Amino acid sequence: MGIVLLAIILVVIAADAWVRLARIDPARFSVEGLAKPTGDHPETGGFQAVREVAEPQAQMTALDKIIRATARTRRVEGSPEAGQAAYVTRSAFWGFPDVTTLWVDGKTVQIRGHLVFGRSDLGVNRARILGWLDEAGL
């Protein structure tokens, strides 16, 4: 009985380490060909929101500040000054990563969040993105 329990604990620890330490393919940070028209766009395993704004660069800077203040979130690529940035937000318990990309396309601010593992994010990316946009007044 003790050996089985130990084996289960070791499997859980290994799975947790794999999720937390697995390298995220940098191709997931690319926004090439992902721009969409103004509106909300649900996706399998994610969500994209596009807002037309008067000053896209200023809005991107404001959103970057809000995103970086989110728990368990860090910017992993780009910057507002570059016009494109990528972030990874990890779930509290298992540390599952979601990738969010934020970029300016013409007069729009585009923000897209998607899971890295699995098929369904259970609406987490939509809620997170809409919360950020609401906080930014968009």
PDB file of C-alpha atoms in Angstrom:
ATOM      1  CA  MET A   1       0.000   0.000   0.000  1.00  0.00           C
ATOM      2  CA  GLY A   2       2.784   2.425   0.926  1.00  0.00           C
ATOM      3  CA  ILE A   3       4.663   1.757  -2.315  1.00  0.00           C
ATOM      4  CA  VAL A   4       1.547   2.433  -4.415  1.00  0.00           C
ATOM      5  CA  LEU A   5       0.933   5.695  -2.577  1.00  0.00           C
ATOM      6  CA  LEU A   6       4.565   6.714  -3.038  1.00  0.00           C
ATOM      7  CA  ALA A   7       4.350   5.881  -6.749  1.00  0.00           C
ATOM      8  CA  ILE A   8       1.209   8.001  -7.122  1.00  0.00           C
ATOM      9  CA  ILE A   9       2.855  10.921  -5.316  1.00  0.00           C
ATOM     10  CA  LEU A  10       5.939  10.669  -7.546  1.00  0.00           C
ATOM     11  CA  VAL A  11       3.770  10.621 -10.694  1.00  0.00           C
ATOM     12  CA  VAL A  12       1.886  13.717  -9.534  1.00  0.00           C
ATOM     13  CA  ILE A  13       5.147  15.533  -8.738  1.00  0.00           C
ATOM     14  CA  ALA A  14       6.614  14.565 -12.124  1.00  0.00           C
ATOM     15  CA  ALA A  15       3.480  15.714 -13.981  1.00  0.00           C
ATOM     16  CA  ASP A  16       3.492  19.015 -12.120  1.00  0.00           C
ATOM     17  CA  ALA A  17       7.180  19.556 -12.887  1.00  0.00           C
ATOM     18  CA  TRP A  18       6.621  18.730 -16.553  1.00  0.00           C
ATOM     19  CA  VAL A  19       3.797  21.279 -16.880  1.00  0.00           C
ATOM     20  CA  ARG A  20       5.703  23.985 -14.997  1.00  0.00           C
ATOM     21  CA  LEU A  21       9.057  23.440 -16.711  1.00  0.00           C
ATOM     22  CA  ALA A  22       8.029  22.495 -20.249  1.00  0.00           C
ATOM     23  CA  ARG A  23       9.451  24.913 -22.802  1.00  0.00           C
ATOM     24  CA  ILE A  24       6.828  26.973 -24.638  1.00  0.00           C
ATOM     25  CA  ASP A  25       7.462  27.050 -28.369  1.00  0.00           C
ATOM     26  CA  PRO A  26       8.329  30.660 -29.333  1.00  0.00           C
ATOM     27  CA  ALA A  27       6.105  30.232 -32.426  1.00  0.00           C
ATOM     28  CA  ARG A  28       3.157  30.591 -30.020  1.00  0.00           C
ATOM     29  CA  PHE A  29       4.189  34.237 -29.527  1.00  0.00           C
ATOM     30  CA  SER A  30       3.867  35.057 -33.231  1.00  0.00           C
ATOM     31  CA  VAL A  31       0.923  37.178 -34.364  1.00  0.00           C
ATOM     32  CA  GLU A  32       1.580  36.827 -38.086  1.00  0.00           C
ATOM     33  CA  GLY A  33      -1.763  36.476 -39.890  1.00  0.00           C
ATOM     34  CA  LEU A  34      -3.834  36.579 -36.679  1.00  0.00           C
ATOM     35  CA  ALA A  35      -5.280  40.114 -36.949  1.00  0.00           C
ATOM     36  CA  LYS A  36      -9.083  40.172 -36.949  1.00  0.00           C
ATOM     37  CA  PRO A  37     -11.739  42.868 -37.317  1.00  0.00           C
ATOM     38  CA  THR A  38     -13.059  44.805 -34.341  1.00  0.00           C
ATOM     39  CA  GLY A  39     -15.058  42.617 -31.962  1.00  0.00           C
ATOM     40  CA  ASP A  40     -14.796  39.502 -29.827  1.00  0.00           C
ATOM     41  CA  HIS A  41     -13.669  36.252 -31.400  1.00  0.00           C
ATOM     42  CA  PRO A  42     -13.996  32.995 -29.430  1.00  0.00           C
ATOM     43  CA  GLU A  43     -11.542  30.302 -30.477  1.00  0.00           C
ATOM     44  CA  THR A  44     -11.061  26.670 -29.553  1.00  0.00           C
ATOM     45  CA  GLY A  45      -8.926  26.858 -26.428  1.00  0.00           C
ATOM     46  CA  GLY A  46      -8.821  30.633 -26.357  1.00  0.00           C
ATOM     47  CA  PHE A  47     -10.221  34.033 -27.172  1.00  0.00           C
ATOM     48  CA  GLN A  48      -9.284  37.113 -29.186  1.00  0.00           C
ATOM     49  CA  ALA A  49     -10.585  40.643 -28.705  1.00  0.00           C
ATOM     50  CA  VAL A  50     -10.007  43.568 -31.041  1.00  0.00           C
ATOM     51  CA  ARG A  51     -10.724  47.168 -30.148  1.00  0.00           C
ATOM     52  CA  GLU A  52     -10.463  50.181 -32.440  1.00  0.00           C
ATOM     53  CA  VAL A  53      -8.950  53.052 -30.477  1.00  0.00           C
ATOM     54  CA  ALA A  54      -7.791  56.606 -31.148  1.00  0.00           C
ATOM     55  CA  GLU A  55      -4.294  56.008 -29.763  1.00  0.00           C
ATOM     56  CA  PRO A  56      -3.401  52.315 -30.137  1.00  0.00           C
ATOM     57  CA  GLN A  57       0.159  52.680 -28.852  1.00  0.00           C
ATOM     58  CA  ALA A  58      -0.988  54.441 -25.667  1.00  0.00           C
ATOM     59  CA  GLN A  59      -3.689  51.803 -25.102  1.00  0.00           C
ATOM     60  CA  MET A  60      -1.169  49.008 -25.621  1.00  0.00           C
ATOM     61  CA  THR A  61       1.105  50.595 -23.020  1.00  0.00           C
ATOM     62  CA  ALA A  62      -1.811  50.835 -20.561  1.00  0.00           C
ATOM     63  CA  LEU A  63      -2.808  47.216 -21.195  1.00  0.00           C
ATOM     64  CA  ASP A  64       0.788  46.051 -20.791  1.00  0.00           C
ATOM     65  CA  LYS A  65       0.875  47.618 -17.326  1.00  0.00           C
ATOM     66  CA  ILE A  66      -2.426  45.948 -16.365  1.00  0.00           C
ATOM     67  CA  ILE A  67      -1.349  42.558 -17.727  1.00  0.00           C
ATOM     68  CA  ARG A  68       2.033  42.628 -15.966  1.00  0.00           C
ATOM     69  CA  ALA A  69       0.254  43.402 -12.670  1.00  0.00           C
ATOM     70  CA  THR A  70      -1.785  40.181 -12.984  1.00  0.00           C
ATOM     71  CA  ALA A  71      -0.841  37.374 -10.619  1.00  0.00           C
ATOM     72  CA  ARG A  72       1.365  34.626 -12.095  1.00  0.00           C
ATOM     73  CA  THR A  73       1.840  36.596 -15.341  1.00  0.00           C
ATOM     74  CA  ARG A  74       5.091  37.668 -16.928  1.00  0.00           C
ATOM     75  CA  ARG A  75       6.047  39.264 -20.206  1.00  0.00           C
ATOM     76  CA  VAL A  76       8.207  36.824 -22.172  1.00  0.00           C
ATOM     77  CA  GLU A  77       8.723  38.654 -25.433  1.00  0.00           C
ATOM     78  CA  GLY A  78       8.413  42.109 -26.999  1.00  0.00           C
ATOM     79  CA  SER A  79       7.266  45.384 -25.495  1.00  0.00           C
ATOM     80  CA  PRO A  80       4.706  48.124 -26.099  1.00  0.00           C
ATOM     81  CA  GLU A  81       7.426  50.157 -27.798  1.00  0.00           C
ATOM     82  CA  ALA A  82       7.953  47.306 -30.272  1.00  0.00           C
ATOM     83  CA  GLY A  83       4.185  47.194 -30.982  1.00  0.00           C
ATOM     84  CA  GLN A  84       3.903  43.538 -29.958  1.00  0.00           C
ATOM     85  CA  ALA A  85       4.293  41.685 -26.669  1.00  0.00           C
ATOM     86  CA  ALA A  86       3.712  38.150 -25.403  1.00  0.00           C
ATOM     87  CA  TYR A  87       2.884  37.049 -21.863  1.00  0.00           C
ATOM     88  CA  VAL A  88       2.534  33.753 -20.043  1.00  0.00           C
ATOM     89  CA  THR A  89      -0.033  33.402 -17.259  1.00  0.00           C
ATOM     90  CA  ARG A  90       0.066  30.228 -15.184  1.00  0.00           C
ATOM     91  CA  SER A  91      -2.813  28.649 -13.278  1.00  0.00           C
ATOM     92  CA  ALA A  92      -2.523  28.760  -9.505  1.00  0.00           C
ATOM     93  CA  PHE A  93      -2.433  25.055  -8.646  1.00  0.00           C
ATOM     94  CA  TRP A  94      -0.875  23.141 -11.550  1.00  0.00           C
ATOM     95  CA  GLY A  95       0.868  26.032 -13.258  1.00  0.00           C
ATOM     96  CA  PHE A  96      -0.727  25.376 -16.650  1.00  0.00           C
ATOM     97  CA  PRO A  97       0.452  28.127 -19.023  1.00  0.00           C
ATOM     98  CA  ASP A  98      -1.763  30.326 -21.168  1.00  0.00           C
ATOM     99  CA  VAL A  99      -0.094  32.540 -23.762  1.00  0.00           C
ATOM    100  CA  THR A 100      -1.438  36.032 -24.401  1.00  0.00           C
ATOM    101  CA  THR A 101      -0.265  38.147 -27.296  1.00  0.00           C
ATOM    102  CA  LEU A 102      -0.936  41.870 -27.500  1.00  0.00           C
ATOM    103  CA  TRP A 103      -0.228  43.956 -30.572  1.00  0.00           C
ATOM    104  CA  VAL A 104      -1.181  47.027 -32.542  1.00  0.00           C
ATOM    105  CA  ASP A 105      -2.597  46.587 -36.046  1.00  0.00           C
ATOM    106  CA  GLY A 106      -3.447  49.923 -37.678  1.00  0.00           C
ATOM    107  CA  LYS A 107      -5.964  51.676 -35.419  1.00  0.00           C
ATOM    108  CA  THR A 108      -6.731  48.519 -33.446  1.00  0.00           C
ATOM    109  CA  VAL A 109      -5.350  46.879 -30.342  1.00  0.00           C
ATOM    110  CA  GLN A 110      -5.467  43.097 -30.746  1.00  0.00           C
ATOM    111  CA  ILE A 111      -5.257  40.782 -27.736  1.00  0.00           C
ATOM    112  CA  ARG A 112      -5.352  37.003 -28.017  1.00  0.00           C
ATOM    113  CA  GLY A 113      -5.100  34.417 -25.253  1.00  0.00           C
ATOM    114  CA  HIS A 114      -4.858  30.667 -25.732  1.00  0.00           C
ATOM    115  CA  LEU A 115      -3.956  27.567 -23.804  1.00  0.00           C
ATOM    116  CA  VAL A 116      -0.767  25.609 -24.332  1.00  0.00           C
ATOM    117  CA  PHE A 117      -1.935  22.193 -23.084  1.00  0.00           C
ATOM    118  CA  GLY A 118      -5.324  20.602 -23.658  1.00  0.00           C
ATOM    119  CA  ARG A 119      -8.350  21.488 -25.767  1.00  0.00           C
ATOM    120  CA  SER A 120     -10.564  23.689 -23.614  1.00  0.00           C
ATOM    121  CA  ASP A 121      -9.612  26.619 -21.426  1.00  0.00           C
ATOM    122  CA  LEU A 122     -13.106  26.658 -19.853  1.00  0.00           C
ATOM    123  CA  GLY A 123     -13.475  30.357 -20.705  1.00  0.00           C
ATOM    124  CA  VAL A 124     -10.509  31.446 -18.603  1.00  0.00           C
ATOM    125  CA  ASN A 125      -8.807  33.397 -21.401  1.00  0.00           C
ATOM    126  CA  ARG A 126     -12.024  35.175 -22.350  1.00  0.00           C
ATOM    127  CA  ALA A 127     -12.673  36.214 -18.759  1.00  0.00           C
ATOM    128  CA  ARG A 128      -9.082  37.340 -18.262  1.00  0.00           C
ATOM    129  CA  ILE A 129      -8.933  39.360 -21.488  1.00  0.00           C
ATOM    130  CA  LEU A 130     -12.333  40.995 -20.988  1.00  0.00           C
ATOM    131  CA  GLY A 131     -11.313  41.861 -17.420  1.00  0.00           C
ATOM    132  CA  TRP A 132      -8.144  43.536 -18.656  1.00  0.00           C
ATOM    133  CA  LEU A 133     -10.044  45.445 -21.337  1.00  0.00           C
ATOM    134  CA  ASP A 134     -12.650  46.538 -18.792  1.00  0.00           C
ATOM    135  CA  GLU A 135      -9.928  47.758 -16.436  1.00  0.00           C
ATOM    136  CA  ALA A 136      -8.397  49.724 -19.335  1.00  0.00           C
ATOM    137  CA  GLY A 137     -11.799  51.227 -20.185  1.00  0.00           C
ATOM    138  CA  LEU A 138     -12.055  49.405 -23.497  1.00  0.00           C
TER     139      LEU A 138
END
